[in-house]
Each structure stands twice: as C-alpha cells, then as structure tokens.
mmCIF file of C-alpha atoms in Angstrom:
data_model
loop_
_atom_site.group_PDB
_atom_site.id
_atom_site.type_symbol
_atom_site.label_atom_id
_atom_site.label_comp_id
_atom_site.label_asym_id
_atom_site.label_seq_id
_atom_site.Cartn_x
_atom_site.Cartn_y
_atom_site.Cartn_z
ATOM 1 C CA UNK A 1 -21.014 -6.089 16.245
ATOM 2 C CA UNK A 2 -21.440 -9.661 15.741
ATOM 3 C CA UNK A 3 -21.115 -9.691 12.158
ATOM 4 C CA UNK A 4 -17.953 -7.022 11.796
ATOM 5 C CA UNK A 5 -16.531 -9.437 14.073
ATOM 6 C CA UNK A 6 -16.829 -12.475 11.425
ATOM 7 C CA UNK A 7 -15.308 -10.008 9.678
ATOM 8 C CA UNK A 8 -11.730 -9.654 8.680
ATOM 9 C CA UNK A 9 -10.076 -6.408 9.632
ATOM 10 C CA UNK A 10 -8.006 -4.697 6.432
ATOM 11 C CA UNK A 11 -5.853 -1.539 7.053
ATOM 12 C CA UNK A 12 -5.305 0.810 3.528
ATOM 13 C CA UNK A 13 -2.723 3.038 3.939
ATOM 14 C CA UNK A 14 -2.749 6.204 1.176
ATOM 15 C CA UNK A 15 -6.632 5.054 0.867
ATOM 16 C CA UNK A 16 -7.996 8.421 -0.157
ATOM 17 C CA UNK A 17 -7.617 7.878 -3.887
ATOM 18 C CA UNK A 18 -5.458 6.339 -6.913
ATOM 19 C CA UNK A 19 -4.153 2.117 -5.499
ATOM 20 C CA UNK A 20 -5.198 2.603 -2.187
ATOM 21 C CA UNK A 21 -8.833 3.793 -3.053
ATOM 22 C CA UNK A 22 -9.085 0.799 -5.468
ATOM 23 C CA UNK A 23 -7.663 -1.536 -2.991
ATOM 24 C CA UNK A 24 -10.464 -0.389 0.045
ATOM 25 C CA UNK A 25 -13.124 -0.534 -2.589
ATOM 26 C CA UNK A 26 -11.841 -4.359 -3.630
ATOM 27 C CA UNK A 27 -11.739 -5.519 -0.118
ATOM 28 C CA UNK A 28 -15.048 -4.322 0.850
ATOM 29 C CA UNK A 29 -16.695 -5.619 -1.702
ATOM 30 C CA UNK A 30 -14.998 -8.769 -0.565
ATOM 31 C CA UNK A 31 -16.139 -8.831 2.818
ATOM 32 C CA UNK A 32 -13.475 -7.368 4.568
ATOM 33 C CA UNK A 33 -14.150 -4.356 7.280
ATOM 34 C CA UNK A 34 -11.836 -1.594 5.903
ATOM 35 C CA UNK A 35 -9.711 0.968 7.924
ATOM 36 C CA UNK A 36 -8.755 4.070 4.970
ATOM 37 C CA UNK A 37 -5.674 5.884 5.856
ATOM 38 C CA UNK A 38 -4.597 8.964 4.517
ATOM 39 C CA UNK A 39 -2.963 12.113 5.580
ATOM 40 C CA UNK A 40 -4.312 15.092 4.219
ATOM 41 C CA UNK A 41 -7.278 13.954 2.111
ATOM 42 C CA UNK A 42 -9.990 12.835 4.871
ATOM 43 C CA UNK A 43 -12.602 13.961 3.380
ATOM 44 C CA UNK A 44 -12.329 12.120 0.372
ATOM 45 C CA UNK A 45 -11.408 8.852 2.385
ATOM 46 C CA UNK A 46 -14.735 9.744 4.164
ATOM 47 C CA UNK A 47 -16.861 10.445 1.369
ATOM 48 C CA UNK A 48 -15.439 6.369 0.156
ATOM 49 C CA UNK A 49 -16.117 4.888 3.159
ATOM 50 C CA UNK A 50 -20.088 6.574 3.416
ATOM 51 C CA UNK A 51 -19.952 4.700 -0.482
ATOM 52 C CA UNK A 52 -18.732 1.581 1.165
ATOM 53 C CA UNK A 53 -20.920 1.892 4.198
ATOM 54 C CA UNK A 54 -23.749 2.309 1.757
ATOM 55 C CA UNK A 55 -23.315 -0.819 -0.736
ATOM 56 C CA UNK A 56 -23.726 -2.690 3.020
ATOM 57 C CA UNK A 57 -19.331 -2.525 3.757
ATOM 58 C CA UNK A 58 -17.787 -1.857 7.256
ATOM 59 C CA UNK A 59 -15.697 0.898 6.838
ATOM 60 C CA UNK A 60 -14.193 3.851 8.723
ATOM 61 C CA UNK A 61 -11.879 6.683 7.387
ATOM 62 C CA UNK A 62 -8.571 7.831 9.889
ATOM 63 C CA UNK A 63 -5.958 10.976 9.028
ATOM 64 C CA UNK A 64 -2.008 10.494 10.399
ATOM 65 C CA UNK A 65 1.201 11.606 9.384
ATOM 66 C CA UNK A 66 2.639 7.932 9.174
ATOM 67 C CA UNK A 67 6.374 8.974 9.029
ATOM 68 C CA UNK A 68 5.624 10.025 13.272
ATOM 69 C CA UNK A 69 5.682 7.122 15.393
ATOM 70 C CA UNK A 70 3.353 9.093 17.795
ATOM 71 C CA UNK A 71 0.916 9.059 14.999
ATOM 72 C CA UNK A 72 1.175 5.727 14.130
ATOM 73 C CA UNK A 73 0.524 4.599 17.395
ATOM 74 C CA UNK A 74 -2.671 6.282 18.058
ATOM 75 C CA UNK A 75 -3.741 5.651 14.702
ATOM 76 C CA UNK A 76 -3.980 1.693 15.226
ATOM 77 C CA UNK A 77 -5.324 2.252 18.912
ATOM 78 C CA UNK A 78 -8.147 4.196 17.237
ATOM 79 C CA UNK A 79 -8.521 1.606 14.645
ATOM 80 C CA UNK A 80 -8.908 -1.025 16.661
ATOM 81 C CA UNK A 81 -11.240 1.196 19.198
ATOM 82 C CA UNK A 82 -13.435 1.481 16.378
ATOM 83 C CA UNK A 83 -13.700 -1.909 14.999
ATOM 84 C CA UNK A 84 -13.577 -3.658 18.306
ATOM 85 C CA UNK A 85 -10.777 -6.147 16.907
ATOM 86 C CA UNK A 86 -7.072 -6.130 15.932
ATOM 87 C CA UNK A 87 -5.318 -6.000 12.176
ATOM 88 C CA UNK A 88 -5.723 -8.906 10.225
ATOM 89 C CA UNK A 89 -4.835 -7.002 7.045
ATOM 90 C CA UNK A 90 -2.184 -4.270 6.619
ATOM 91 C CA UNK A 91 -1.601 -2.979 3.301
ATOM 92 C CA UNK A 92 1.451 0.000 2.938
ATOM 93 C CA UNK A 93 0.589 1.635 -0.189
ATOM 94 C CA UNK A 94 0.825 5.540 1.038
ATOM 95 C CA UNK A 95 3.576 6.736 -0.824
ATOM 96 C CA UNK A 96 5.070 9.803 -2.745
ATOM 97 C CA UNK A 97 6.672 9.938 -6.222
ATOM 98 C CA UNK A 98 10.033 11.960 -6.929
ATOM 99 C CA UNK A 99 11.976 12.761 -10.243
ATOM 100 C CA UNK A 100 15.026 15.120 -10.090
ATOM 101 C CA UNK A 101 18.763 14.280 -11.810
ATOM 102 C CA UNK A 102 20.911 12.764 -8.839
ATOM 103 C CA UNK A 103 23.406 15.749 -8.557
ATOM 104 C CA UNK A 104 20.540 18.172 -7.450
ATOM 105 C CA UNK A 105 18.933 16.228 -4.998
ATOM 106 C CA UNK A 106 18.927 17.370 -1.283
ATOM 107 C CA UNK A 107 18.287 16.023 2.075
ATOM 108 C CA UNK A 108 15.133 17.161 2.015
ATOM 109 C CA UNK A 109 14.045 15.471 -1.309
ATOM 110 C CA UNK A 110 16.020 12.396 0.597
ATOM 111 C CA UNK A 111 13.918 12.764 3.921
ATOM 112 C CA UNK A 112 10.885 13.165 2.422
ATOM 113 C CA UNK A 113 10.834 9.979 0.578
ATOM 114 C CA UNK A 114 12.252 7.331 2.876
ATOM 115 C CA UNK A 115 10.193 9.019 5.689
ATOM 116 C CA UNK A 116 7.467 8.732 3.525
ATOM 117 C CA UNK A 117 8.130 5.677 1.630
ATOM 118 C CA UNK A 118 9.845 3.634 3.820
ATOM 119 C CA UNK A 119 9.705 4.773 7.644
ATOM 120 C CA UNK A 120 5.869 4.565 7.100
ATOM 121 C CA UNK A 121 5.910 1.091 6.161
ATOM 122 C CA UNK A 122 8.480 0.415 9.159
ATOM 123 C CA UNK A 123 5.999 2.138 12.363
ATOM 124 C CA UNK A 124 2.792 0.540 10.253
ATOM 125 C CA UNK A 125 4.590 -3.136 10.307
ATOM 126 C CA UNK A 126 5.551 -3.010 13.481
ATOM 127 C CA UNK A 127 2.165 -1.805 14.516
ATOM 128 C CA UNK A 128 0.684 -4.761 13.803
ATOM 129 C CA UNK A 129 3.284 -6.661 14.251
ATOM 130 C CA UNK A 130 2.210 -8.690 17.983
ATOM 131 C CA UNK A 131 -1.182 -9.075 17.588
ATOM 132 C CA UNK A 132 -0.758 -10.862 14.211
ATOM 133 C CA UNK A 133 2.010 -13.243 15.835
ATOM 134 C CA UNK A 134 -0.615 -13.562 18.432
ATOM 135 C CA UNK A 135 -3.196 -15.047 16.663
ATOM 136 C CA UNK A 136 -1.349 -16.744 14.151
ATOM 137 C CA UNK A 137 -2.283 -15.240 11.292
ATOM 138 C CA UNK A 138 -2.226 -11.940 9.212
ATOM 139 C CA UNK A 139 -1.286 -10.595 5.663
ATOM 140 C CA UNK A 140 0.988 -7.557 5.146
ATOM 141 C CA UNK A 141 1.701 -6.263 1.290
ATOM 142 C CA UNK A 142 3.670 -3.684 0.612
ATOM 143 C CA UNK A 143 3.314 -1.461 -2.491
ATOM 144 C CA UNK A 144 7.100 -0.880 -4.163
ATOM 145 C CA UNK A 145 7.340 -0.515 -7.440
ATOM 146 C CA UNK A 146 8.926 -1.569 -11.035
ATOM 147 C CA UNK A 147 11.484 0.891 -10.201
ATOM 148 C CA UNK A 148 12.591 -0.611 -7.136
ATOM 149 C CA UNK A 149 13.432 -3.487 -9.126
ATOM 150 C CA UNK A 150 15.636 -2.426 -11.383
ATOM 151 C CA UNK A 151 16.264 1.683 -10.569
ATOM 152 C CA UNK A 152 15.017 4.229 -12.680
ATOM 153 C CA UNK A 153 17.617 7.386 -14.479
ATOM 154 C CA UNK A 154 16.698 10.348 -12.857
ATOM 155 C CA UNK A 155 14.180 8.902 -10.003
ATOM 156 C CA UNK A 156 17.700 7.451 -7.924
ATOM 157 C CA UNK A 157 16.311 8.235 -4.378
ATOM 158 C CA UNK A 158 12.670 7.269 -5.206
ATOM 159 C CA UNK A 159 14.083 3.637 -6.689
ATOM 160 C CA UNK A 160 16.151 3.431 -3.631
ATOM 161 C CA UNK A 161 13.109 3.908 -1.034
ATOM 162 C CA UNK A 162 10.880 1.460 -3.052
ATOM 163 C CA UNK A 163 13.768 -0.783 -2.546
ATOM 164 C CA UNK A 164 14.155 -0.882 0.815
ATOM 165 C CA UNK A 165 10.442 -1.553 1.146
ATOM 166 C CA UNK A 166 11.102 -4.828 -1.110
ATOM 167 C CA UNK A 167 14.195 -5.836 1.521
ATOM 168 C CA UNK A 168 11.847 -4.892 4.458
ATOM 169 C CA UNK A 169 9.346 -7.201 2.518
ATOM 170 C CA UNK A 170 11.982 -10.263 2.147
ATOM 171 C CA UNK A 171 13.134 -10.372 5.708
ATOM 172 C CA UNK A 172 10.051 -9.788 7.402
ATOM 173 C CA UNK A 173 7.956 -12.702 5.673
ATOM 174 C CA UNK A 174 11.138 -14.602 6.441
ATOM 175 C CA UNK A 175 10.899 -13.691 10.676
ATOM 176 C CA UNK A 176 6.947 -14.380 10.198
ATOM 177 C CA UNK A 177 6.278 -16.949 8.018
ATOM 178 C CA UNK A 178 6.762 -19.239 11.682
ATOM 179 C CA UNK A 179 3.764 -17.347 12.843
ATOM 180 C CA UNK A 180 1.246 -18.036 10.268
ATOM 181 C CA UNK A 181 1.762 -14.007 8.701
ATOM 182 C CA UNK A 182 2.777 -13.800 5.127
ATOM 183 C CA UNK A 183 4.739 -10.400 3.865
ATOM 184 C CA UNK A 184 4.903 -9.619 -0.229
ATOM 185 C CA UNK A 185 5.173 -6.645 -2.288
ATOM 186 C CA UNK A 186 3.114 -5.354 -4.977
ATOM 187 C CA UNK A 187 5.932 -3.388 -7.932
ATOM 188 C CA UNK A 188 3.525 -1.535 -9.734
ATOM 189 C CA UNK A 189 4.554 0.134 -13.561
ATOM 190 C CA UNK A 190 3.221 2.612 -15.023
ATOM 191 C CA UNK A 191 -0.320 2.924 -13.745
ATOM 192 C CA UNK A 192 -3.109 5.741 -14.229
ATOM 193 C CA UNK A 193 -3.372 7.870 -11.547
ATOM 194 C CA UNK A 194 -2.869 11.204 -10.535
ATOM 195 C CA UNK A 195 1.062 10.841 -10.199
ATOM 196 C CA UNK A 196 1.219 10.352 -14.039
ATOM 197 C CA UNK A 197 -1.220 14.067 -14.424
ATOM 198 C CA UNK A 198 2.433 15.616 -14.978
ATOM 199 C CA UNK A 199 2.473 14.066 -18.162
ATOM 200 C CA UNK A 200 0.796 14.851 -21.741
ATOM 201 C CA UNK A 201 -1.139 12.955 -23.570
ATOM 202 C CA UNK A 202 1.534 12.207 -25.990
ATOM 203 C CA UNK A 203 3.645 11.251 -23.256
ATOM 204 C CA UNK A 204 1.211 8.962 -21.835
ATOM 205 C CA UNK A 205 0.614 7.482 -25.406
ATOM 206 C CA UNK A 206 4.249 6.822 -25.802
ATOM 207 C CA UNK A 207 3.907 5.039 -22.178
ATOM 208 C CA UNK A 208 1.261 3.147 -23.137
ATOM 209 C CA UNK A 209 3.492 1.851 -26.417
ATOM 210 C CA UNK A 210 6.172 1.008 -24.416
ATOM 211 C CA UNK A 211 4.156 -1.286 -22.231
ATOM 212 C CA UNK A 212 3.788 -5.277 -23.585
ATOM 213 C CA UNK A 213 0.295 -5.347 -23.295
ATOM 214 C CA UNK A 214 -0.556 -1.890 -25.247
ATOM 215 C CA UNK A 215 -2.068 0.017 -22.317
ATOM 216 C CA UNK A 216 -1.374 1.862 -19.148
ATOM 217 C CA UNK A 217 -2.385 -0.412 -15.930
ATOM 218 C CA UNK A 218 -5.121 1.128 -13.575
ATOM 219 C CA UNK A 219 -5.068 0.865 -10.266
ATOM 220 C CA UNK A 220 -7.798 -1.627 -10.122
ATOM 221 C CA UNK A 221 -4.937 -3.781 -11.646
ATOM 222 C CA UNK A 222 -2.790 -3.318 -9.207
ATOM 223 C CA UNK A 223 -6.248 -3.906 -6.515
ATOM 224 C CA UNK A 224 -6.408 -7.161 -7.864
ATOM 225 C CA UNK A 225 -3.389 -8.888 -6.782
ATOM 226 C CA UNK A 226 -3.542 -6.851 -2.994
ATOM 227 C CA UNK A 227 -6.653 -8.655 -2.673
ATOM 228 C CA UNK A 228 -5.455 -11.870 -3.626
ATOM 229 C CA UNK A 229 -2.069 -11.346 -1.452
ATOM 230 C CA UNK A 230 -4.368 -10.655 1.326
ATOM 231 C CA UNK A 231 -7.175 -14.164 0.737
ATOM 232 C CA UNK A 232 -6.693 -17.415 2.284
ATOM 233 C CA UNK A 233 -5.528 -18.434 -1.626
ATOM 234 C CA UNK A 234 -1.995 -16.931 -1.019
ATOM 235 C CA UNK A 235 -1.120 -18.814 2.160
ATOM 236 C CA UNK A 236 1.409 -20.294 0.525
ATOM 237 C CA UNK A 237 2.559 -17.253 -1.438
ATOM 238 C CA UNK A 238 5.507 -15.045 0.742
ATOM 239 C CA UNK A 239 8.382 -13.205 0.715
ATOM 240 C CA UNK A 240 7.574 -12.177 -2.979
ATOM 241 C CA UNK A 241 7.741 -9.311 -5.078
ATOM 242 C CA UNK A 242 4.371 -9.414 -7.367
ATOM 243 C CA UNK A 243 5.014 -7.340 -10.698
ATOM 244 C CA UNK A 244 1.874 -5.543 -12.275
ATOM 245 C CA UNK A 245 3.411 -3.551 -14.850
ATOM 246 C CA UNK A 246 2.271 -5.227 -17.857
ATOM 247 C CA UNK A 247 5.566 -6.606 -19.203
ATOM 248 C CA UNK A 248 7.093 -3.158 -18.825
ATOM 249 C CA UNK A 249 9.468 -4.725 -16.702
ATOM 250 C CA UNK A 250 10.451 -8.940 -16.985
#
C-alpha cells in the first residue's frame, strides 16, 4: 500500500477501449494508479487492467451507468475503497456519437446524448469535486470535440452536448483555479476508432485527405495531450480547449 499511495490516483471514464483505453494505458505507464470506467464493456476494461497490472501498473476496472447520480456516487466510494486514497485525476472521456438531419431528431436521440455526454461529466466533476479543493490540487480534462467548436451539419445535438462540456470546462477551471485544480478540454477530430467503423475505406481515405497533416489521428494522439493536461507540466495550463485534430479544424 505504501507505494500506490506515492502514487497518483487517475479516474478514465469510457476506459474499455478507443481514447479512454489509450489514455489508462498512457497513465500507467506513467506511474499513475488507474481507475477504468466503463458501462457495459467490463470485461474488456478488466482484461486492460490484468495488462496493466502485469507490466507492474496499479489498476482496477469499475462498471456504472454515469448519467445516474446513484451510480456515480457509489462508483467513486468504491474507487476510493479500493485504492485507499481520493481522485487526483479525473478524466470524462465516456461519450456517444450521433448523426441524424436536425428535423428528425427526437427526445430520445436528445436525452441520450446530453445524459450521456454531458450529465456524466456533471455527477463525475462534482464527484471529485471536495476532496480535490481539499487538498489543493487535482486535474480534470474533459474530452469534447472539433465539433463542439465549431458545430457539425447533420450532428446538431451531438455538437451541442460537446459544447456544453467545453462551457462546463471554462467555468469550472475558473471556480477552481483558487484551489490549486486545473479544468481543460481535449476537442478531438477525426480519430480511428470504432465510432468511425460506419465508414468505408474510401470514406476514411477522403477523411484522411481532408486532414492537414495527411492522416487520421489515433487515439494515442489524443492520449498524449490527457497525459500532459494531467502532469505537474500543465500547472499553468487551464480553462483551455486543446485541439488534436490535425489542422482539420484552426
């Protein structure tokens, strides 16, 4: 126990696979003890954190539906049962992707994403929220995306959920910063996961061409700057809305 304790404490939300896997893996490797999050894919969270466990990491895998506050709560009790310590690092990157023309979406399309996208990132924040003030210190990052930026045709409601994650980003680092806690948000582009296996290959291609630096990101990209968000480096570094979409996007 003594050395998890010299350990920093990460939370990965969506942690199963795609960003979220890539950010766990990143942080362990970094020294970080990792809590993976994920709804309905434990057992690949678990079969990541034996792999983690293995290459000498601290790591634990945890199933909730984030959108229930019940959930939620129990959730970071267990966390924190298990790693005998409180959040130092929460990272909100469970999310859902949605493409429909506006005049046939429904509630439920609208529900769905802000209670996934959004409300999530809301019961997660304020999770952690007094222990961090507490001790005076904490990271939070927030995965948005290029689209909350500037709105996407035919993705309205998803653009509008990953944009109220960037203005629960601003004013939160702006309550926090005071307490030593820094809030930012990772805007992702197009990046290779499984959200993009709805698309061909010529599709993808034509993605690819679109994007300034001739490729599609991966989400060891997008792992890159979470980890640096979350480091002692980016102390200084808040309230901010990190693009990783290779150009796609200025």
């Amino acid at each position: 126990m003594s050395a998890l304790q010299n350990r920093r404490l990460a939370v990965v939300t969506g942690a199963s696979r795609g960003i979220g896997a890539a950010a766990a893996e990143l942080l362990s490797e970094r020294g970080y003890a990792v809590a993976l999050v994920c709804k309905s894919n434990l057992s690949m969270a678990e079969a990541l954190a034996d792999r983690l466990n293995e290459r000498g990491g601290e790591a634990h895998a945890f199933s909730a539906d984030l959108s229930c506050e019940a959930e939620v709560t129990a959730l970071f009790d267990a966390i924190e049962a298990h790693f005998g310590k409180t959040v130092d690092v929460l990272v909100n990157n469970a999310g859902i992707a949605h493409a429909n023309v506006f005049a046939c979406e429904t509630n439920t399309d609208y529900d769905a994403l802000f209670d996934t996208n959004v409300r999530s990132v809301f019961l997660c924040c304020r999770a952690v929220y007094d222990a961090m003030v507490a001790k005076k210190w904490g990271r939070i990052i927030n995965v948005s995306s290029m689209w909350g930026v500037t709105g996407a045709s035919c993705e309205v409601l998803y653009s509008a959920s990953k944009a109220a994650v960037i203005g629960l980003t601003k004013g939160l680092a702006l309550e926090l910063a005071p307490s030593g806690i820094t809030v930012n948000a990772v805007a992702p582009g197009v990046i290779k996961t499984d959200m993009l296996d709805c698309y061909d290959e010529e599709t993808l291609a034509e993605l690819a061409e679109e994007t300034p630096v001739g490729r599609l990101g991966t989400p060891a990209d997008v792992a890159a700057v979470i980890a640096f968000l979350a480091s002692e480096e980016a102390g200084f570094v808040t309230g901010q809305v990190i693009g990783t979409n290779g150009g796609f996007i200025t």
